[in-house]
Coordinates of C-alpha atoms in Angstrom, one line a residue:
M21 CA 24.0 -0.3 -30.2
G22 CA 22.5 3.0 -28.8
L23 CA 24.5 5.7 -27.2
G24 CA 22.4 5.7 -23.9
C25 CA 21.9 9.5 -24.1
T26 CA 18.9 11.4 -22.9
V27 CA 16.9 14.2 -24.6
R28 CA 14.9 16.9 -22.9
V29 CA 11.5 18.0 -24.2
F30 CA 10.1 21.1 -22.7
A31 CA 8.0 24.2 -23.3
Q32 CA 9.5 27.3 -24.8
N33 CA 10.2 29.9 -22.1
L34 CA 10.0 33.4 -23.7
V35 CA 12.2 34.9 -21.0
P36 CA 15.9 35.0 -21.9
N37 CA 18.4 34.3 -19.2
P38 CA 15.5 33.4 -16.8
G39 CA 17.7 32.2 -13.9
F40 CA 20.3 35.0 -14.2
E41 CA 23.0 32.4 -14.9
V42 CA 24.7 34.0 -17.9
V43 CA 26.7 37.1 -17.0
V44 CA 29.1 39.3 -19.0
D45 CA 31.1 39.8 -15.8
C46 CA 31.0 38.9 -12.2
P47 CA 29.1 41.5 -10.1
G48 CA 31.4 43.5 -7.9
D49 CA 28.9 45.7 -6.2
A50 CA 25.2 46.4 -5.9
A51 CA 23.0 47.7 -8.8
A52 CA 24.7 45.2 -11.2
L53 CA 21.6 43.5 -12.7
E54 CA 22.5 44.6 -16.2
L55 CA 25.5 42.3 -16.1
A56 CA 22.9 39.5 -16.6
A57 CA 21.9 40.8 -20.0
P58 CA 19.4 41.3 -21.5
W59 CA 18.0 42.2 -18.0
T60 CA 18.0 45.9 -17.3
I61 CA 17.0 48.4 -14.5
P62 CA 14.2 50.6 -15.8
T63 CA 14.7 53.4 -13.1
V64 CA 17.6 54.9 -11.2
G65 CA 17.1 52.3 -8.5
S66 CA 19.9 49.8 -7.6
T67 CA 18.4 46.4 -8.5
D68 CA 21.1 43.8 -7.6
L69 CA 22.6 40.7 -9.2
F70 CA 23.9 37.9 -7.0
H71 CA 26.2 35.2 -8.5
S72 CA 28.5 32.5 -7.2
C73 CA 31.3 33.8 -9.4
S74 CA 31.6 36.7 -7.0
G75 CA 32.6 34.3 -4.2
P76 CA 30.8 32.3 -1.5
S77 CA 30.6 34.9 1.2
C78 CA 30.7 38.8 1.4
P79 CA 28.1 40.0 3.9
E80 CA 29.9 43.2 5.0
Y81 CA 32.5 44.0 2.3
F82 CA 32.9 44.2 -1.4
P83 CA 31.5 42.8 -3.6
F84 CA 28.5 42.5 -1.3
V85 CA 26.6 40.2 -3.8
C86 CA 28.2 36.8 -3.2
V87 CA 26.3 33.5 -3.2
P88 CA 25.1 32.2 -0.8
T89 CA 26.1 34.7 1.8
N90 CA 25.7 38.4 0.9
W91 CA 24.8 41.8 2.3
V92 CA 21.1 41.0 2.9
G93 CA 21.2 37.4 3.9
D94 CA 22.1 33.8 3.1
Q95 CA 20.4 32.1 0.2
L96 CA 21.3 29.4 -2.4
P97 CA 19.8 29.9 -5.9
R98 CA 16.7 28.0 -6.6
T99 CA 18.6 26.6 -9.6
G100 CA 21.9 27.3 -11.2
E101 CA 24.4 29.9 -9.9
G102 CA 22.7 33.2 -9.7
Y103 CA 19.6 35.3 -8.8
A104 CA 18.5 38.9 -8.7
G105 CA 17.3 41.1 -5.8
F106 CA 15.1 44.2 -5.3
F107 CA 13.4 46.4 -2.7
A108 CA 9.7 45.9 -2.8
L109 CA 9.2 48.4 0.1
W110 CA 11.4 50.6 2.2
E111 CA 9.8 52.1 5.3
Q112 CA 12.4 54.8 5.7
T113 CA 11.8 56.0 2.1
T114 CA 8.3 55.1 1.3
A115 CA 8.4 56.2 -2.3
Y116 CA 11.5 54.1 -3.1
R117 CA 11.1 51.2 -5.5
E118 CA 13.3 48.9 -7.5
Y119 CA 12.4 47.0 -10.6
M120 CA 13.8 44.6 -13.2
Q121 CA 12.9 44.5 -16.9
V122 CA 13.6 42.1 -19.8
P123 CA 12.7 41.9 -23.5
L124 CA 10.9 38.7 -24.4
A125 CA 12.1 36.4 -27.1
E126 CA 9.1 37.2 -29.2
P127 CA 5.9 39.4 -28.9
L128 CA 2.9 37.9 -27.3
A129 CA 0.1 36.8 -29.6
A130 CA -3.3 38.4 -29.3
G131 CA -6.0 36.2 -27.7
T132 CA -3.4 33.7 -26.5
T133 CA -3.2 32.7 -22.8
Y134 CA 0.2 32.7 -21.2
H135 CA 1.4 31.1 -17.9
V136 CA 3.7 33.5 -16.0
S137 CA 5.8 32.5 -13.0
F138 CA 8.7 33.7 -10.9
H139 CA 10.1 32.6 -7.6
L140 CA 10.7 34.8 -4.5
S141 CA 12.6 34.4 -1.3
L142 CA 12.5 37.1 1.5
A143 CA 16.0 38.3 2.4
D144 CA 17.1 37.6 6.0
A145 CA 17.6 41.3 6.7
S146 CA 14.0 42.1 5.9
G147 CA 11.7 43.1 8.7
R148 CA 8.7 43.5 6.4
A149 CA 6.9 41.2 3.9
T150 CA 4.3 42.0 1.3
N151 CA 2.1 40.5 -1.4
S152 CA 2.5 43.7 -3.5
V153 CA 4.8 42.1 -6.1
G154 CA 3.7 41.6 -9.7
A155 CA 4.6 41.1 -13.4
Y156 CA 3.7 43.7 -15.9
F157 CA 3.7 43.2 -19.7
S158 CA 4.1 46.1 -22.1
D159 CA 4.6 46.6 -25.8
G160 CA 7.8 48.6 -25.3
P161 CA 10.1 49.3 -22.4
I162 CA 8.8 51.4 -19.5
A163 CA 11.2 53.7 -17.7
Q164 CA 11.5 56.7 -15.5
G165 CA 14.3 58.9 -14.2
D166 CA 13.6 58.5 -10.5
V167 CA 12.9 55.8 -7.9
S168 CA 9.1 56.4 -7.5
P169 CA 6.6 53.5 -8.0
F170 CA 5.3 52.5 -11.4
S171 CA 1.8 53.0 -9.9
Q172 CA 0.4 54.1 -13.3
Y173 CA 0.7 50.5 -14.5
T174 CA -1.4 47.5 -13.3
P175 CA 0.5 44.1 -13.4
Q176 CA -1.3 41.3 -15.2
V177 CA 0.0 38.7 -12.6
S178 CA 0.4 39.4 -8.9
A179 CA 1.3 37.5 -5.7
G180 CA -1.8 36.1 -4.1
S181 CA -0.5 36.1 -0.6
V182 CA 2.3 37.7 1.5
I183 CA 5.6 36.1 0.8
V184 CA 7.3 35.5 4.2
D185 CA 9.6 32.5 3.5
K186 CA 13.3 33.3 4.2
T187 CA 14.5 29.8 3.7
G188 CA 13.0 28.4 0.6
W189 CA 11.6 29.8 -2.7
V190 CA 7.9 30.6 -3.2
E191 CA 6.4 30.6 -6.7
V192 CA 4.3 33.6 -7.8
S193 CA 2.3 32.5 -10.8
G194 CA -0.8 33.2 -12.9
C195 CA -2.3 33.3 -16.3
F196 CA -3.5 36.1 -18.6
M197 CA -4.7 36.6 -22.1
A198 CA -2.4 38.9 -24.2
N199 CA -3.8 41.8 -26.1
G200 CA -1.0 41.2 -28.7
G201 CA 2.3 42.8 -29.2
E202 CA 3.5 42.8 -25.6
Q203 CA 7.3 42.2 -25.6
Y204 CA 8.6 43.5 -22.3
L205 CA 8.3 42.1 -18.8
T206 CA 8.8 44.2 -15.7
I207 CA 8.8 42.8 -12.1
G208 CA 8.4 44.7 -8.9
N209 CA 5.9 46.5 -6.6
F210 CA 3.6 48.7 -8.7
N211 CA 1.6 50.0 -5.7
T212 CA 2.0 53.2 -3.8
Y213 CA 3.1 52.8 -0.2
A214 CA -0.4 53.5 1.0
N215 CA -1.8 50.7 -1.3
S216 CA 0.9 48.2 -0.5
S217 CA -0.1 45.5 1.9
F218 CA 2.7 44.4 4.3
I219 CA 3.3 42.7 7.6
T220 CA 6.1 42.7 10.2
V221 CA 8.2 39.5 10.2
P222 CA 10.8 38.4 12.8
G223 CA 14.5 38.3 12.3
G224 CA 14.9 41.5 10.2
S225 CA 17.1 44.2 11.3
T226 CA 15.6 47.0 9.1
G227 CA 12.3 48.3 8.1
H228 CA 12.6 47.3 4.5
C229 CA 11.1 44.5 2.4
Y230 CA 13.8 43.0 0.1
Y231 CA 13.2 39.9 -2.1
Y232 CA 15.5 37.6 -4.0
V233 CA 14.0 36.5 -7.4
D234 CA 14.9 33.5 -9.6
D235 CA 13.6 31.3 -12.5
V236 CA 11.3 33.7 -14.4
S237 CA 9.1 32.0 -16.9
V238 CA 6.5 33.0 -19.6
I239 CA 5.1 30.2 -21.7
E240 CA 2.1 29.9 -24.0
S241 CA -0.6 27.9 -22.3
T242 CA -3.5 27.9 -24.7
A243 CA -5.3 24.6 -24.6
S244 CA -4.3 22.8 -27.8
A245 CA -3.3 19.3 -28.9
E246 CA -0.1 20.8 -30.3
D247 CA 1.0 22.8 -27.3
I248 CA 3.7 20.5 -26.1
W249 CA 4.8 18.2 -28.9
E250 CA 4.2 19.3 -32.4
E251 CA 5.7 16.1 -34.0
P252 CA 6.9 12.7 -33.0
V253 CA 10.2 12.3 -31.2
L254 CA 12.7 9.9 -32.7
L255 CA 14.6 7.5 -30.5
C256 CA 17.5 5.2 -31.2
E257 CA 17.5 1.7 -29.9
G258 CA 18.9 1.5 -26.4
D259 CA 18.5 5.3 -25.8
S260 CA 16.3 6.9 -23.2
L261 CA 14.2 10.1 -23.5
L262 CA 13.9 12.5 -20.5
V263 CA 10.6 14.4 -20.9
D264 CA 10.6 17.6 -18.8
I265 CA 7.4 19.6 -18.7
S266 CA 8.0 21.4 -15.4
A267 CA 8.2 24.7 -17.1
W268 CA 4.5 24.5 -17.8
G269 CA 3.8 25.2 -14.1
A270 CA 0.9 22.7 -14.0
D271 CA -0.2 19.6 -12.1
V272 CA 0.6 16.6 -14.3
S273 CA -1.1 13.2 -14.8
W274 CA 0.4 10.6 -17.1
E275 CA -1.4 7.6 -18.7
N276 CA 0.5 5.2 -16.4
G277 CA -0.7 7.0 -13.3
S278 CA 2.6 8.9 -12.5
T279 CA 2.2 12.6 -11.6
G280 CA 5.7 14.1 -11.8
P281 CA 6.7 16.7 -14.5
E282 CA 9.7 14.6 -15.4
R283 CA 9.5 11.1 -16.9
I284 CA 12.1 8.8 -18.4
I285 CA 10.9 6.9 -21.5
H286 CA 12.9 3.9 -22.5
G287 CA 11.4 2.9 -25.8
P288 CA 9.0 3.7 -28.6
G289 CA 5.3 4.0 -27.9
T290 CA 2.4 6.4 -27.4
Y291 CA 2.4 8.4 -24.2
W292 CA -0.5 10.6 -22.9
V293 CA -0.4 13.5 -20.4
E294 CA -3.0 15.8 -18.9
L295 CA -2.0 19.2 -17.5
M296 CA -4.0 21.2 -15.0
S297 CA -3.2 24.8 -14.0
D298 CA -4.7 28.2 -13.4
C299 CA -4.8 28.6 -17.2
G300 CA -7.1 25.5 -17.6
T301 CA -6.9 21.8 -18.3
W302 CA -5.6 20.3 -21.5
S303 CA -4.0 17.1 -22.7
D304 CA -1.5 16.0 -25.4
T305 CA 0.0 12.8 -26.8
L306 CA 3.6 12.1 -27.3
Y307 CA 4.5 9.7 -30.1
V308 CA 8.0 8.2 -29.7
M309 CA 9.1 6.6 -32.9
P310 CA 12.1 4.2 -33.4
I311 CA 14.9 5.1 -35.7
D312 CA 16.0 2.3 -38.0
P313 CA 19.8 2.7 -38.3
E314 CA 21.6 2.2 -41.6
A315 CA 23.5 -1.0 -40.5
P316 CA 26.8 -1.7 -42.4
D317 CA 27.4 -5.2 -43.7
L318 CA 31.1 -6.2 -44.1
G319 CA 30.3 -9.8 -44.9
P320 CA 31.6 -12.9 -43.2
D321 CA 35.2 -13.4 -41.9
T322 CA 37.5 -14.3 -44.7
T323 CA 41.1 -15.0 -45.7
I324 CA 43.6 -13.3 -48.1
C325 CA 46.8 -14.5 -49.6
T326 CA 50.0 -13.2 -48.2
G327 CA 50.9 -10.1 -50.2
S328 CA 47.5 -9.5 -51.7
T329 CA 44.7 -7.0 -50.8
I330 CA 41.0 -7.0 -50.3
L331 CA 38.6 -4.1 -50.6
L332 CA 35.9 -3.6 -47.9
E333 CA 33.0 -1.5 -48.9
V334 CA 29.9 -0.2 -47.1
L335 CA 26.9 0.2 -49.5
S336 CA 24.1 1.5 -47.1
G337 CA 24.0 4.9 -48.7
A338 CA 25.3 6.6 -45.5
D339 CA 26.7 10.1 -45.6
E340 CA 29.7 9.1 -43.5
V341 CA 31.4 5.8 -42.7
L342 CA 34.0 5.7 -39.9
W343 CA 36.6 2.9 -39.8
Q344 CA 38.6 1.6 -36.8
D345 CA 41.7 3.7 -37.6
G346 CA 39.7 7.0 -38.0
T347 CA 39.5 6.8 -41.8
I348 CA 36.2 8.2 -43.2
S349 CA 35.3 6.6 -46.4
A350 CA 32.7 4.2 -47.9
Q351 CA 35.7 1.9 -49.0
Y352 CA 38.7 0.6 -47.1
M353 CA 41.5 -1.5 -48.5
V354 CA 43.0 -4.2 -46.4
S355 CA 46.5 -5.7 -47.0
E356 CA 47.2 -7.6 -43.7
A357 CA 45.4 -9.8 -41.2
G358 CA 43.4 -8.3 -38.4
T359 CA 39.9 -7.3 -37.2
Y360 CA 38.3 -4.3 -39.0
W361 CA 35.1 -2.5 -38.2
A362 CA 33.0 0.2 -39.9
E363 CA 30.5 2.5 -38.2
V364 CA 27.8 4.3 -40.1
Q365 CA 27.5 7.8 -38.7
G366 CA 24.1 9.5 -38.2
A367 CA 21.4 9.9 -35.6
C368 CA 21.8 6.3 -34.5
P369 CA 25.4 5.1 -35.3
S370 CA 25.6 1.4 -36.2
R371 CA 28.7 -0.8 -36.5
D372 CA 29.8 -4.1 -38.1
S373 CA 33.1 -5.9 -37.9
I374 CA 35.1 -8.6 -39.9
Y375 CA 38.1 -10.7 -39.2
I376 CA 40.6 -11.2 -42.0
A377 CA 43.2 -13.9 -41.8
E378 CA 46.3 -14.1 -43.9
E379 CA 48.0 -17.3 -45.2
P380 CA 50.3 -18.3 -48.1
C381 CA 48.4 -19.5 -51.1
P382 CA 49.6 -22.8 -52.5
V383 CA 51.0 -23.1 -56.0
P384 CA 48.5 -24.7 -58.4
P385 CA 49.1 -28.3 -59.6
S386 CA 50.0 -26.9 -63.0
G387 CA 53.2 -25.6 -61.5
S388 CA 52.3 -21.9 -62.2
D389 CA 51.0 -19.2 -59.9
L390 CA 49.4 -15.8 -60.6
V391 CA 47.7 -13.5 -58.1
M392 CA 45.9 -10.3 -59.3
P393 CA 44.7 -7.5 -57.0
N394 CA 41.1 -6.4 -56.8
V395 CA 41.7 -2.7 -56.4
F396 CA 44.2 0.0 -57.5
S397 CA 44.5 3.8 -57.2
P398 CA 46.4 5.5 -60.0
D399 CA 46.9 8.7 -58.2
H400 CA 50.6 8.9 -58.8
D401 CA 51.6 8.6 -55.2
G402 CA 54.0 5.8 -55.9
M403 CA 51.7 3.2 -54.2
N404 CA 49.4 0.8 -56.1
D405 CA 49.5 3.1 -59.2
L406 CA 49.3 0.2 -61.8
F407 CA 47.0 -2.7 -62.1
R408 CA 49.3 -5.7 -62.6
P409 CA 50.0 -9.1 -60.9
V410 CA 51.1 -8.9 -57.3
R411 CA 52.7 -12.4 -57.5
W412 CA 53.5 -14.9 -60.2
S413 CA 55.6 -17.9 -61.0
G414 CA 55.9 -20.4 -63.8
I415 CA 54.2 -18.1 -66.2
T416 CA 54.8 -18.1 -70.0
G417 CA 53.0 -16.3 -72.8
Y418 CA 51.3 -13.8 -70.5
A419 CA 48.5 -11.4 -71.9
L420 CA 46.4 -9.0 -69.8
R421 CA 43.3 -7.2 -71.2
I422 CA 41.1 -4.6 -69.4
Y423 CA 37.4 -4.0 -70.3
N424 CA 34.8 -1.5 -69.1
R425 CA 31.4 -2.6 -68.0
W426 CA 30.1 -2.4 -71.5
G427 CA 32.7 -4.9 -72.7
Q428 CA 34.9 -2.4 -74.6
L429 CA 38.6 -3.2 -74.6
L430 CA 40.6 -0.4 -72.8
F431 CA 44.1 -1.8 -72.4
T432 CA 46.2 -4.8 -73.2
T433 CA 49.8 -5.8 -72.5
S434 CA 52.0 -8.9 -72.7
S435 CA 54.5 -7.8 -70.0
L436 CA 54.1 -9.0 -66.4
L437 CA 56.0 -5.8 -65.3
S438 CA 53.7 -3.5 -67.2
G439 CA 50.3 -2.6 -65.9
W440 CA 47.2 -0.5 -66.6
D441 CA 47.5 3.1 -65.4
G442 CA 43.7 3.9 -65.4
T443 CA 43.7 5.6 -68.8
A444 CA 42.3 4.7 -72.2
N445 CA 43.2 6.4 -75.5
G446 CA 44.9 9.2 -73.5
S447 CA 41.8 9.9 -71.3
I448 CA 41.5 9.4 -67.6
C449 CA 39.0 6.6 -66.8
P450 CA 36.5 7.4 -63.9
E451 CA 36.3 5.5 -60.6
G452 CA 34.3 2.4 -60.8
T453 CA 34.3 -1.3 -61.6
Y454 CA 36.2 -2.8 -64.5
F455 CA 36.9 -6.3 -65.7
W456 CA 40.2 -8.1 -66.4
E457 CA 41.2 -11.2 -68.3
V458 CA 44.6 -13.0 -68.3
T459 CA 45.8 -15.8 -70.5
H460 CA 49.1 -17.5 -70.0
G461 CA 51.0 -20.7 -70.5
D462 CA 52.0 -22.9 -67.5
A463 CA 55.0 -25.0 -66.6
Q464 CA 53.2 -28.1 -68.0
G465 CA 52.8 -26.5 -71.4
G466 CA 49.1 -25.9 -70.9
L467 CA 47.1 -22.7 -71.5
Q468 CA 45.4 -21.0 -68.5
R469 CA 42.6 -18.4 -68.6
L470 CA 41.8 -16.2 -65.6
A471 CA 39.2 -13.4 -65.2
G472 CA 37.8 -11.2 -62.6
H473 CA 36.7 -7.6 -61.7
L474 CA 38.7 -4.7 -60.2
T475 CA 37.8 -1.4 -58.5
L476 CA 39.5 1.8 -59.7
L477 CA 39.9 4.4 -56.9
R478 CA 41.3 7.9 -57.3

């Protein structure tokens, strides 16, 4: 039986902490972006971090940066618990800018196209709105010791229109081909005040233009059959697979006609998708393959004699077998009636069960009775250390012989109370299967011969 779990498959986002969720501490004031490491402030500006861990409301008092209500407005994160905020323009101080910067997970590859996106929401307190916001990629970090614009740099991706939405989140996205080696991303307004396009918007109480930012993404978008899934995805029986390609920032078309970026797949098969974005149009095929679990086989239900034992064993070659009482072993010794189950652990756990009944065994017509065990463990723990009869009656002239698998005699005794201790000629015998033979006289004066195999465990 499958676990019913789901698995997400998505493009690799090269931006660490893209939604400003992970913080080393809750922000207690403005200019705390660097608490969402590895994000940094590359100038002496006061780029902000807003997070729900600072509280739900603080518009006019410390820490000022609560979520959703804070010093510049009221906004829920696009996803998760946090977002950042920066001044794109400030009419009272036209040269003032704020930026945010982050190192990428790996350098960009030369000649490779990347899809870049981030989401903006204009703060309620803003009386201006602009389209002069962009993303700039550099080989190393850029920085300066003042608050003036980074006008010497030209962003590779910029907003196409003025962002005026104060309620929802607006995506800024685009594609560019990397020169190679770019490993730092900086977001902000790279234009001088004179070159910044802006408009007046209602509801703002100041002459500044302040944006919240969330969900920053940089992913490889070169058209290739190996962009999304480089190898088949394995699926257990009964499980489902949640395929999420929303990070690709593209319009989606599946082979079954659906167009959403998320799709739940319920079984093995071949699934085809086409993606269309500013970076181009490409397609890929997802192969979902079934996993054949290693199923244990404990055999049919059975009966044991009162006072005897039976060894249950799983031979599927599994790395780990779990029994009903938490025991982890390929073998399990049963000495009383009940239902027992074994589960093979792995990618797709599989289970089998057996019911074992217990009943007194009748005395043979000869008037004698002898019951031998099928397993013993000579580990000197005081339990089952000797291989000898577990019950007998009416026995005379008893002789027990133990052989290895090659027929070599290892042990012999004529005492019902003596038993084999798992050694031969003073050496410890290894775990494994051995064979026993008993001859004895019965109450009727006849001669009985019994034989069987046993398992030695240590």
